[in-house]
Amino acid sequence: MNRDRLLIAFLMGLIVTGCQPTANKNMNEGGLKLKLNNIQVIGSHNSYKRPIEPALLKILQEETSETFQSLQYGHIPLADQLENHGLRNLEIDVLYDPEGGQFAKPYGLELLKQQNTEAQPYDPDGVMNDPGFKVLHVPDIDFRSSCLRLTDCLQEIKDWSDAYPQHLPICITFNAKSGQADRPEFAKLLPYTPEAYDALDSEILTVFPKERIVTPDDVRGDYETLDEAVKLMNWPEIDEVRGKIILVLDERGQKMDDYVKGHPSLKGRLMFVRAAPGTPEAGFMIMNDPIADQDSIKKLVKAGYMVRTRADADTEEARNGDYTKFKAALSSGAHFITTDYYLEDKSLGTGYQIQLPDDGIARCNPVFVTEGCKGEILE
């Protein structure tokens, strides 16, 4: 009987050990303490975007002299990007819709109706009539989204995160879209005021509790400003922030100022912003041209700032099979490299596809020489 109990205990020990995340086990054994700014990962651009349906694209091209080639891409669901393609950076465009219904009837559907062309189903549950932030690329034209409401997008991410609590932090960048298109029949985008940003932060917290978010307050700690903290490498250790998200407002000028207003050094805010280096709110930079900005990105990374850049844009690199920008992004040390092509678009015939070297989820940042750091121990 005692031998049976010992055998059971031994087997249970093997089972428990086998369930422990490899990353934590290896990192702890080696005494390696990597920080959030010591890694490099791949992300997606306009992560929620579905392709414009071919019939609508044809009508748009016939009606105008504009080219819509730059919009001819789309993405799989967010959870699929995280689960099956190892992406750890997502981008979401948010449109302010406090009353609901502002974007419920895209004009593109009317164009299809006028041409007696049946449209794909759009919002069968009527969620676009609900108050709250909506997610789409270009209202009335490029309006197909895998998650129409911000809360739907965030819930999909959280559900996946809950299932894999040891994942590396997921960086989510937000574009706060506003303005008015030239055509009067198109929906008007409401402005982003400090009150709108308050509502945005509050809506995020209805899905992700604050303890699951790496906030500017967390990074600033006891330092006077966020800028001071990041330049002293006060980013948290990776093992302290597994299973969390980090949020960034990808706006400058008045839009950024309105988010900062009343929150010096981003105190109490959920998101980092694109503040200039050396200013109190600086911590996260977005520099989309890793070729032209190669030296600047390296300097900023070495100084302690987090940086996002792009491997491709407007479908150009994919159409030409051109990896020049991606190679520059890798060597720059930018922490987050976004692409529209973590999956190959076979219709282009170029084989263009973006993956980290060795097809890992993350790799050690090339700008930092961290002895003992290997990509396989990150996640």
mmCIF file of N, CA and C in Angstrom, residues 179-275:
data_model
loop_
_atom_site.group_PDB
_atom_site.id
_atom_site.type_symbol
_atom_site.label_atom_id
_atom_site.label_comp_id
_atom_site.label_asym_id
_atom_site.label_seq_id
_atom_site.Cartn_x
_atom_site.Cartn_y
_atom_site.Cartn_z
ATOM 1 N N GLY A 179 -13.263 63.128 -37.208
ATOM 2 C CA GLY A 179 -13.235 63.889 -38.449
ATOM 3 C C GLY A 179 -14.433 63.582 -39.324
ATOM 4 N N GLN A 180 -14.439 64.160 -40.500
ATOM 5 C CA GLN A 180 -15.560 64.009 -41.415
ATOM 6 C C GLN A 180 -15.061 63.779 -42.829
ATOM 7 N N ALA A 181 -15.579 62.753 -43.481
ATOM 8 C CA ALA A 181 -15.233 62.491 -44.878
ATOM 9 C C ALA A 181 -15.856 63.553 -45.786
ATOM 10 N N ASP A 182 -15.340 63.664 -47.016
ATOM 11 C CA ASP A 182 -15.823 64.680 -47.953
ATOM 12 C C ASP A 182 -17.275 64.458 -48.362
ATOM 13 N N ARG A 183 -17.695 63.222 -48.401
ATOM 14 C CA ARG A 183 -19.043 62.917 -48.896
ATOM 15 C C ARG A 183 -20.069 63.094 -47.785
ATOM 16 N N PRO A 184 -21.117 63.890 -48.015
ATOM 17 C CA PRO A 184 -22.097 64.184 -46.959
ATOM 18 C C PRO A 184 -22.890 62.971 -46.505
ATOM 19 N N GLU A 185 -22.985 61.941 -47.360
ATOM 20 C CA GLU A 185 -23.762 60.755 -46.984
ATOM 21 C C GLU A 185 -22.993 59.834 -46.028
ATOM 22 N N PHE A 186 -21.708 60.138 -45.807
ATOM 23 C CA PHE A 186 -20.902 59.315 -44.910
ATOM 24 C C PHE A 186 -21.124 59.732 -43.459
ATOM 25 N N ALA A 187 -20.970 58.785 -42.560
ATOM 26 C CA ALA A 187 -21.173 59.043 -41.132
ATOM 27 C C ALA A 187 -20.135 60.033 -40.595
ATOM 28 N N LYS A 188 -20.574 60.885 -39.702
ATOM 29 C CA LYS A 188 -19.667 61.835 -39.062
ATOM 30 C C LYS A 188 -18.986 61.173 -37.873
ATOM 31 N N LEU A 189 -17.691 61.374 -37.758
ATOM 32 C CA LEU A 189 -16.937 60.846 -36.621
ATOM 33 C C LEU A 189 -16.888 61.902 -35.530
ATOM 34 N N LEU A 190 -17.277 61.534 -34.353
ATOM 35 C CA LEU A 190 -17.351 62.486 -33.243
ATOM 36 C C LEU A 190 -15.959 62.775 -32.693
ATOM 37 N N PRO A 191 -15.749 63.981 -32.179
ATOM 38 C CA PRO A 191 -14.419 64.351 -31.657
ATOM 39 C C PRO A 191 -14.091 63.643 -30.357
ATOM 40 N N TYR A 192 -12.786 63.548 -30.097
ATOM 41 C CA TYR A 192 -12.308 62.975 -28.842
ATOM 42 C C TYR A 192 -11.949 64.105 -27.876
ATOM 43 N N THR A 193 -12.767 64.270 -26.872
ATOM 44 C CA THR A 193 -12.548 65.242 -25.810
ATOM 45 C C THR A 193 -11.974 64.509 -24.602
ATOM 46 N N PRO A 194 -11.498 65.248 -23.587
ATOM 47 C CA PRO A 194 -11.078 64.554 -22.353
ATOM 48 C C PRO A 194 -12.177 63.663 -21.788
ATOM 49 N N GLU A 195 -13.438 64.112 -21.924
ATOM 50 C CA GLU A 195 -14.561 63.312 -21.423
ATOM 51 C C GLU A 195 -14.727 62.026 -22.236
ATOM 52 N N ALA A 196 -14.482 62.117 -23.551
ATOM 53 C CA ALA A 196 -14.558 60.911 -24.388
ATOM 54 C C ALA A 196 -13.479 59.921 -23.978
ATOM 55 N N TYR A 197 -12.296 60.421 -23.671
ATOM 56 C CA TYR A 197 -11.213 59.543 -23.230
ATOM 57 C C TYR A 197 -11.514 58.925 -21.862
ATOM 58 N N ASP A 198 -12.162 59.702 -20.995
ATOM 59 C CA ASP A 198 -12.588 59.129 -19.712
ATOM 60 C C ASP A 198 -13.510 57.941 -19.960
ATOM 61 N N ALA A 199 -14.434 58.126 -20.911
ATOM 62 C CA ALA A 199 -15.363 57.043 -21.248
ATOM 63 C C ALA A 199 -14.626 55.850 -21.834
ATOM 64 N N LEU A 200 -13.584 56.118 -22.639
ATOM 65 C CA LEU A 200 -12.805 55.031 -23.232
ATOM 66 C C LEU A 200 -12.088 54.234 -22.150
ATOM 67 N N ASP A 201 -11.419 54.910 -21.230
ATOM 68 C CA ASP A 201 -10.763 54.206 -20.126
ATOM 69 C C ASP A 201 -11.765 53.392 -19.324
ATOM 70 N N SER A 202 -12.917 53.991 -19.062
ATOM 71 C CA SER A 202 -13.941 53.301 -18.264
ATOM 72 C C SER A 202 -14.459 52.064 -18.979
ATOM 73 N N GLU A 203 -14.637 52.164 -20.306
ATOM 74 C CA GLU A 203 -15.143 51.012 -21.057
ATOM 75 C C GLU A 203 -14.128 49.877 -21.074
ATOM 76 N N ILE A 204 -12.864 50.219 -21.178
ATOM 77 C CA ILE A 204 -11.820 49.189 -21.122
ATOM 78 C C ILE A 204 -11.886 48.437 -19.803
ATOM 79 N N LEU A 205 -12.115 49.176 -18.728
ATOM 80 C CA LEU A 205 -12.146 48.557 -17.389
ATOM 81 C C LEU A 205 -13.375 47.685 -17.168
ATOM 82 N N THR A 206 -14.392 47.782 -18.025
ATOM 83 C CA THR A 206 -15.523 46.867 -17.893
ATOM 84 C C THR A 206 -15.152 45.456 -18.338
ATOM 85 N N VAL A 207 -14.037 45.322 -19.071
ATOM 86 C CA VAL A 207 -13.585 44.008 -19.534
ATOM 87 C C VAL A 207 -12.313 43.589 -18.807
ATOM 88 N N PHE A 208 -11.303 44.432 -18.811
ATOM 89 C CA PHE A 208 -10.036 44.118 -18.153
ATOM 90 C C PHE A 208 -9.930 44.873 -16.826
ATOM 91 N N PRO A 209 -9.845 44.167 -15.712
ATOM 92 C CA PRO A 209 -9.621 44.870 -14.440
ATOM 93 C C PRO A 209 -8.239 45.523 -14.452
ATOM 94 N N LYS A 210 -8.085 46.558 -13.662
ATOM 95 C CA LYS A 210 -6.852 47.341 -13.690
ATOM 96 C C LYS A 210 -5.627 46.499 -13.368
ATOM 97 N N GLU A 211 -5.790 45.485 -12.528
ATOM 98 C CA GLU A 211 -4.640 44.652 -12.166
ATOM 99 C C GLU A 211 -4.151 43.794 -13.328
ATOM 100 N N ARG A 212 -4.915 43.733 -14.422
ATOM 101 C CA ARG A 212 -4.471 42.990 -15.605
ATOM 102 C C ARG A 212 -3.860 43.919 -16.656
ATOM 103 N N ILE A 213 -3.666 45.181 -16.314
ATOM 104 C CA ILE A 213 -3.129 46.164 -17.257
ATOM 105 C C ILE A 213 -1.817 46.721 -16.713
ATOM 106 N N VAL A 214 -0.783 46.754 -17.541
ATOM 107 C CA VAL A 214 0.469 47.414 -17.176
ATOM 108 C C VAL A 214 0.273 48.903 -17.458
ATOM 109 N N THR A 215 0.070 49.701 -16.433
ATOM 110 C CA THR A 215 -0.269 51.108 -16.605
ATOM 111 C C THR A 215 0.970 52.000 -16.482
ATOM 112 N N PRO A 216 0.863 53.252 -16.942
ATOM 113 C CA PRO A 216 1.962 54.199 -16.710
ATOM 114 C C PRO A 216 2.305 54.346 -15.229
ATOM 115 N N ASP A 217 1.308 54.276 -14.361
ATOM 116 C CA ASP A 217 1.571 54.347 -12.915
ATOM 117 C C ASP A 217 2.479 53.208 -12.471
ATOM 118 N N ASP A 218 2.259 52.021 -13.020
ATOM 119 C CA ASP A 218 3.075 50.861 -12.642
ATOM 120 C C ASP A 218 4.536 51.078 -13.020
ATOM 121 N N VAL A 219 4.760 51.663 -14.180
ATOM 122 C CA VAL A 219 6.125 51.854 -14.664
ATOM 123 C C VAL A 219 6.785 53.046 -13.972
ATOM 124 N N ARG A 220 6.025 54.108 -13.759
ATOM 125 C CA ARG A 220 6.594 55.296 -13.124
ATOM 126 C C ARG A 220 7.009 55.018 -11.689
ATOM 127 N N GLY A 221 6.208 54.229 -10.973
ATOM 128 C CA GLY A 221 6.551 53.893 -9.597
ATOM 129 C C GLY A 221 6.733 55.134 -8.740
ATOM 130 N N ASP A 222 7.864 55.229 -8.056
ATOM 131 C CA ASP A 222 8.133 56.361 -7.160
ATOM 132 C C ASP A 222 8.874 57.503 -7.839
ATOM 133 N N TYR A 223 9.126 57.367 -9.147
ATOM 134 C CA TYR A 223 9.815 58.442 -9.848
ATOM 135 C C TYR A 223 8.854 59.599 -10.118
ATOM 136 N N GLU A 224 9.414 60.765 -10.301
ATOM 137 C CA GLU A 224 8.573 61.951 -10.481
ATOM 138 C C GLU A 224 7.823 61.917 -11.809
ATOM 139 N N THR A 225 8.500 61.476 -12.867
ATOM 140 C CA THR A 225 7.858 61.419 -14.183
ATOM 141 C C THR A 225 8.030 60.046 -14.807
ATOM 142 N N LEU A 226 7.164 59.763 -15.762
ATOM 143 C CA LEU A 226 7.271 58.506 -16.508
ATOM 144 C C LEU A 226 8.560 58.490 -17.319
ATOM 145 N N ASP A 227 8.904 59.624 -17.913
ATOM 146 C CA ASP A 227 10.121 59.708 -18.711
ATOM 147 C C ASP A 227 11.351 59.337 -17.889
ATOM 148 N N GLU A 228 11.416 59.828 -16.668
ATOM 149 C CA GLU A 228 12.550 59.516 -15.797
ATOM 150 C C GLU A 228 12.599 58.019 -15.510
ATOM 151 N N ALA A 229 11.450 57.434 -15.251
ATOM 152 C CA ALA A 229 11.384 56.010 -14.901
ATOM 153 C C ALA A 229 11.848 55.123 -16.048
ATOM 154 N N VAL A 230 11.381 55.412 -17.278
ATOM 155 C CA VAL A 230 11.743 54.531 -18.389
ATOM 156 C C VAL A 230 13.222 54.674 -18.737
ATOM 157 N N LYS A 231 13.770 55.867 -18.573
ATOM 158 C CA LYS A 231 15.192 56.043 -18.878
ATOM 159 C C LYS A 231 16.083 55.381 -17.833
ATOM 160 N N LEU A 232 15.491 55.052 -16.682
ATOM 161 C CA LEU A 232 16.208 54.282 -15.672
ATOM 162 C C LEU A 232 15.807 52.807 -15.709
ATOM 163 N N MET A 233 15.200 52.419 -16.841
ATOM 164 C CA MET A 233 14.826 51.014 -17.099
ATOM 165 C C MET A 233 13.914 50.453 -16.017
ATOM 166 N N ASN A 234 12.927 51.243 -15.622
ATOM 167 C CA ASN A 234 12.014 50.793 -14.573
ATOM 168 C C ASN A 234 10.834 49.990 -15.116
ATOM 169 N N TRP A 235 10.975 49.442 -16.314
ATOM 170 C CA TRP A 235 9.946 48.548 -16.846
ATOM 171 C C TRP A 235 9.888 47.292 -15.978
ATOM 172 N N PRO A 236 8.719 46.708 -15.807
ATOM 173 C CA PRO A 236 8.608 45.524 -14.951
ATOM 174 C C PRO A 236 9.276 44.310 -15.556
ATOM 175 N N GLU A 237 9.656 43.370 -14.706
ATOM 176 C CA GLU A 237 10.186 42.098 -15.191
ATOM 177 C C GLU A 237 9.069 41.309 -15.873
ATOM 178 N N ILE A 238 9.450 40.559 -16.882
ATOM 179 C CA ILE A 238 8.464 39.827 -17.671
ATOM 180 C C ILE A 238 7.609 38.902 -16.809
ATOM 181 N N ASP A 239 8.249 38.202 -15.886
ATOM 182 C CA ASP A 239 7.499 37.249 -15.070
ATOM 183 C C ASP A 239 6.479 37.929 -14.156
ATOM 184 N N GLU A 240 6.636 39.234 -13.941
ATOM 185 C CA GLU A 240 5.689 39.970 -13.099
ATOM 186 C C GLU A 240 4.444 40.391 -13.875
ATOM 187 N N VAL A 241 4.531 40.386 -15.208
ATOM 188 C CA VAL A 241 3.424 40.922 -15.998
ATOM 189 C C VAL A 241 2.889 39.924 -17.027
ATOM 190 N N ARG A 242 3.204 38.663 -16.846
ATOM 191 C CA ARG A 242 2.612 37.659 -17.725
ATOM 192 C C ARG A 242 1.084 37.660 -17.547
ATOM 193 N N GLY A 243 0.385 37.465 -18.643
ATOM 194 C CA GLY A 243 -1.071 37.455 -18.589
ATOM 195 C C GLY A 243 -1.696 38.832 -18.578
ATOM 196 N N LYS A 244 -0.895 39.875 -18.781
ATOM 197 C CA LYS A 244 -1.425 41.239 -18.744
ATOM 198 C C LYS A 244 -1.391 41.864 -20.136
ATOM 199 N N ILE A 245 -1.974 43.060 -20.234
ATOM 200 C CA ILE A 245 -1.934 43.827 -21.465
ATOM 201 C C ILE A 245 -1.297 45.181 -21.184
ATOM 202 N N ILE A 246 -0.747 45.796 -22.224
ATOM 203 C CA ILE A 246 -0.223 47.148 -22.148
ATOM 204 C C ILE A 246 -0.898 47.936 -23.253
ATOM 205 N N LEU A 247 -1.418 49.119 -22.935
ATOM 206 C CA LEU A 247 -2.245 49.893 -23.854
ATOM 207 C C LEU A 247 -1.534 51.176 -24.265
ATOM 208 N N VAL A 248 -1.678 51.539 -25.542
ATOM 209 C CA VAL A 248 -1.009 52.724 -26.067
ATOM 210 C C VAL A 248 -1.980 53.518 -26.938
ATOM 211 N N LEU A 249 -2.061 54.823 -26.703
ATOM 212 C CA LEU A 249 -2.848 55.705 -27.555
ATOM 213 C C LEU A 249 -1.938 56.221 -28.671
ATOM 214 N N ASP A 250 -2.213 55.800 -29.883
ATOM 215 C CA ASP A 250 -1.387 56.156 -31.034
ATOM 216 C C ASP A 250 -1.916 57.454 -31.648
ATOM 217 N N GLU A 251 -1.767 58.527 -30.923
ATOM 218 C CA GLU A 251 -2.180 59.849 -31.397
ATOM 219 C C GLU A 251 -1.178 60.892 -30.925
ATOM 220 N N ARG A 252 -1.099 61.984 -31.671
ATOM 221 C CA ARG A 252 -0.247 63.099 -31.272
ATOM 222 C C ARG A 252 -1.059 64.387 -31.290
ATOM 223 N N GLY A 253 -0.411 65.508 -31.033
ATOM 224 C CA GLY A 253 -1.085 66.791 -31.106
ATOM 225 C C GLY A 253 -2.200 66.929 -30.091
ATOM 226 N N GLN A 254 -3.294 67.570 -30.516
ATOM 227 C CA GLN A 254 -4.400 67.855 -29.601
ATOM 228 C C GLN A 254 -5.043 66.588 -29.062
ATOM 229 N N LYS A 255 -5.122 65.555 -29.904
ATOM 230 C CA LYS A 255 -5.730 64.305 -29.427
ATOM 231 C C LYS A 255 -4.948 63.726 -28.251
ATOM 232 N N MET A 256 -3.644 63.737 -28.350
ATOM 233 C CA MET A 256 -2.826 63.247 -27.248
ATOM 234 C C MET A 256 -2.940 64.170 -26.043
ATOM 235 N N ASP A 257 -2.898 65.482 -26.291
ATOM 236 C CA ASP A 257 -2.967 66.452 -25.193
ATOM 237 C C ASP A 257 -4.256 66.306 -24.397
ATOM 238 N N ASP A 258 -5.352 66.018 -25.091
ATOM 239 C CA ASP A 258 -6.630 65.868 -24.398
ATOM 240 C C ASP A 258 -6.669 64.623 -23.519
ATOM 241 N N TYR A 259 -5.920 63.599 -23.911
ATOM 242 C CA TYR A 259 -5.846 62.406 -23.054
ATOM 243 C C TYR A 259 -4.998 62.681 -21.818
ATOM 244 N N VAL A 260 -3.953 63.465 -21.994
ATOM 245 C CA VAL A 260 -3.044 63.781 -20.887
ATOM 246 C C VAL A 260 -3.658 64.808 -19.937
ATOM 247 N N LYS A 261 -4.518 65.666 -20.450
ATOM 248 C CA LYS A 261 -5.070 66.784 -19.673
ATOM 249 C C LYS A 261 -5.632 66.320 -18.323
ATOM 250 N N GLY A 262 -5.139 66.948 -17.260
ATOM 251 C CA GLY A 262 -5.576 66.580 -15.913
ATOM 252 C C GLY A 262 -4.884 65.363 -15.352
ATOM 253 N N HIS A 263 -3.954 64.782 -16.136
ATOM 254 C CA HIS A 263 -3.237 63.569 -15.719
ATOM 255 C C HIS A 263 -1.741 63.736 -15.992
ATOM 256 N N PRO A 264 -1.088 64.652 -15.299
ATOM 257 C CA PRO A 264 0.346 64.871 -15.554
ATOM 258 C C PRO A 264 1.141 63.589 -15.382
ATOM 259 N N SER A 265 2.048 63.351 -16.322
ATOM 260 C CA SER A 265 2.837 62.122 -16.342
ATOM 261 C C SER A 265 1.949 60.886 -16.409
ATOM 262 N N LEU A 266 0.713 61.099 -16.933
ATOM 263 C CA LEU A 266 -0.274 60.027 -17.153
ATOM 264 C C LEU A 266 -0.756 59.384 -15.851
ATOM 265 N N LYS A 267 -0.704 60.126 -14.770
ATOM 266 C CA LYS A 267 -1.188 59.592 -13.493
ATOM 267 C C LYS A 267 -2.668 59.252 -13.591
ATOM 268 N N GLY A 268 -2.999 58.028 -13.269
ATOM 269 C CA GLY A 268 -4.385 57.585 -13.285
ATOM 270 C C GLY A 268 -4.899 57.139 -14.637
ATOM 271 N N ARG A 269 -4.130 57.340 -15.701
ATOM 272 C CA ARG A 269 -4.557 56.893 -17.024
ATOM 273 C C ARG A 269 -4.146 55.438 -17.261
ATOM 274 N N LEU A 270 -4.874 54.782 -18.182
ATOM 275 C CA LEU A 270 -4.586 53.383 -18.505
ATOM 276 C C LEU A 270 -3.560 53.243 -19.605
ATOM 277 N N MET A 271 -3.499 54.231 -20.503
ATOM 278 C CA MET A 271 -2.699 54.085 -21.712
ATOM 279 C C MET A 271 -1.436 54.942 -21.689
ATOM 280 N N PHE A 272 -0.413 54.426 -22.351
ATOM 281 C CA PHE A 272 0.767 55.218 -22.664
ATOM 282 C C PHE A 272 0.439 56.070 -23.894
ATOM 283 N N VAL A 273 1.232 57.105 -24.134
ATOM 284 C CA VAL A 273 0.992 57.974 -25.280
ATOM 285 C C VAL A 273 2.280 58.189 -26.060
ATOM 286 N N ARG A 274 2.165 58.855 -27.216
ATOM 287 C CA ARG A 274 3.309 59.109 -28.094
ATOM 288 C C ARG A 274 3.987 60.439 -27.758
ATOM 289 N N ALA A 275 4.240 60.668 -26.504
ATOM 290 C CA ALA A 275 4.872 61.922 -26.099
ATOM 291 C C ALA A 275 6.331 61.955 -26.540
#
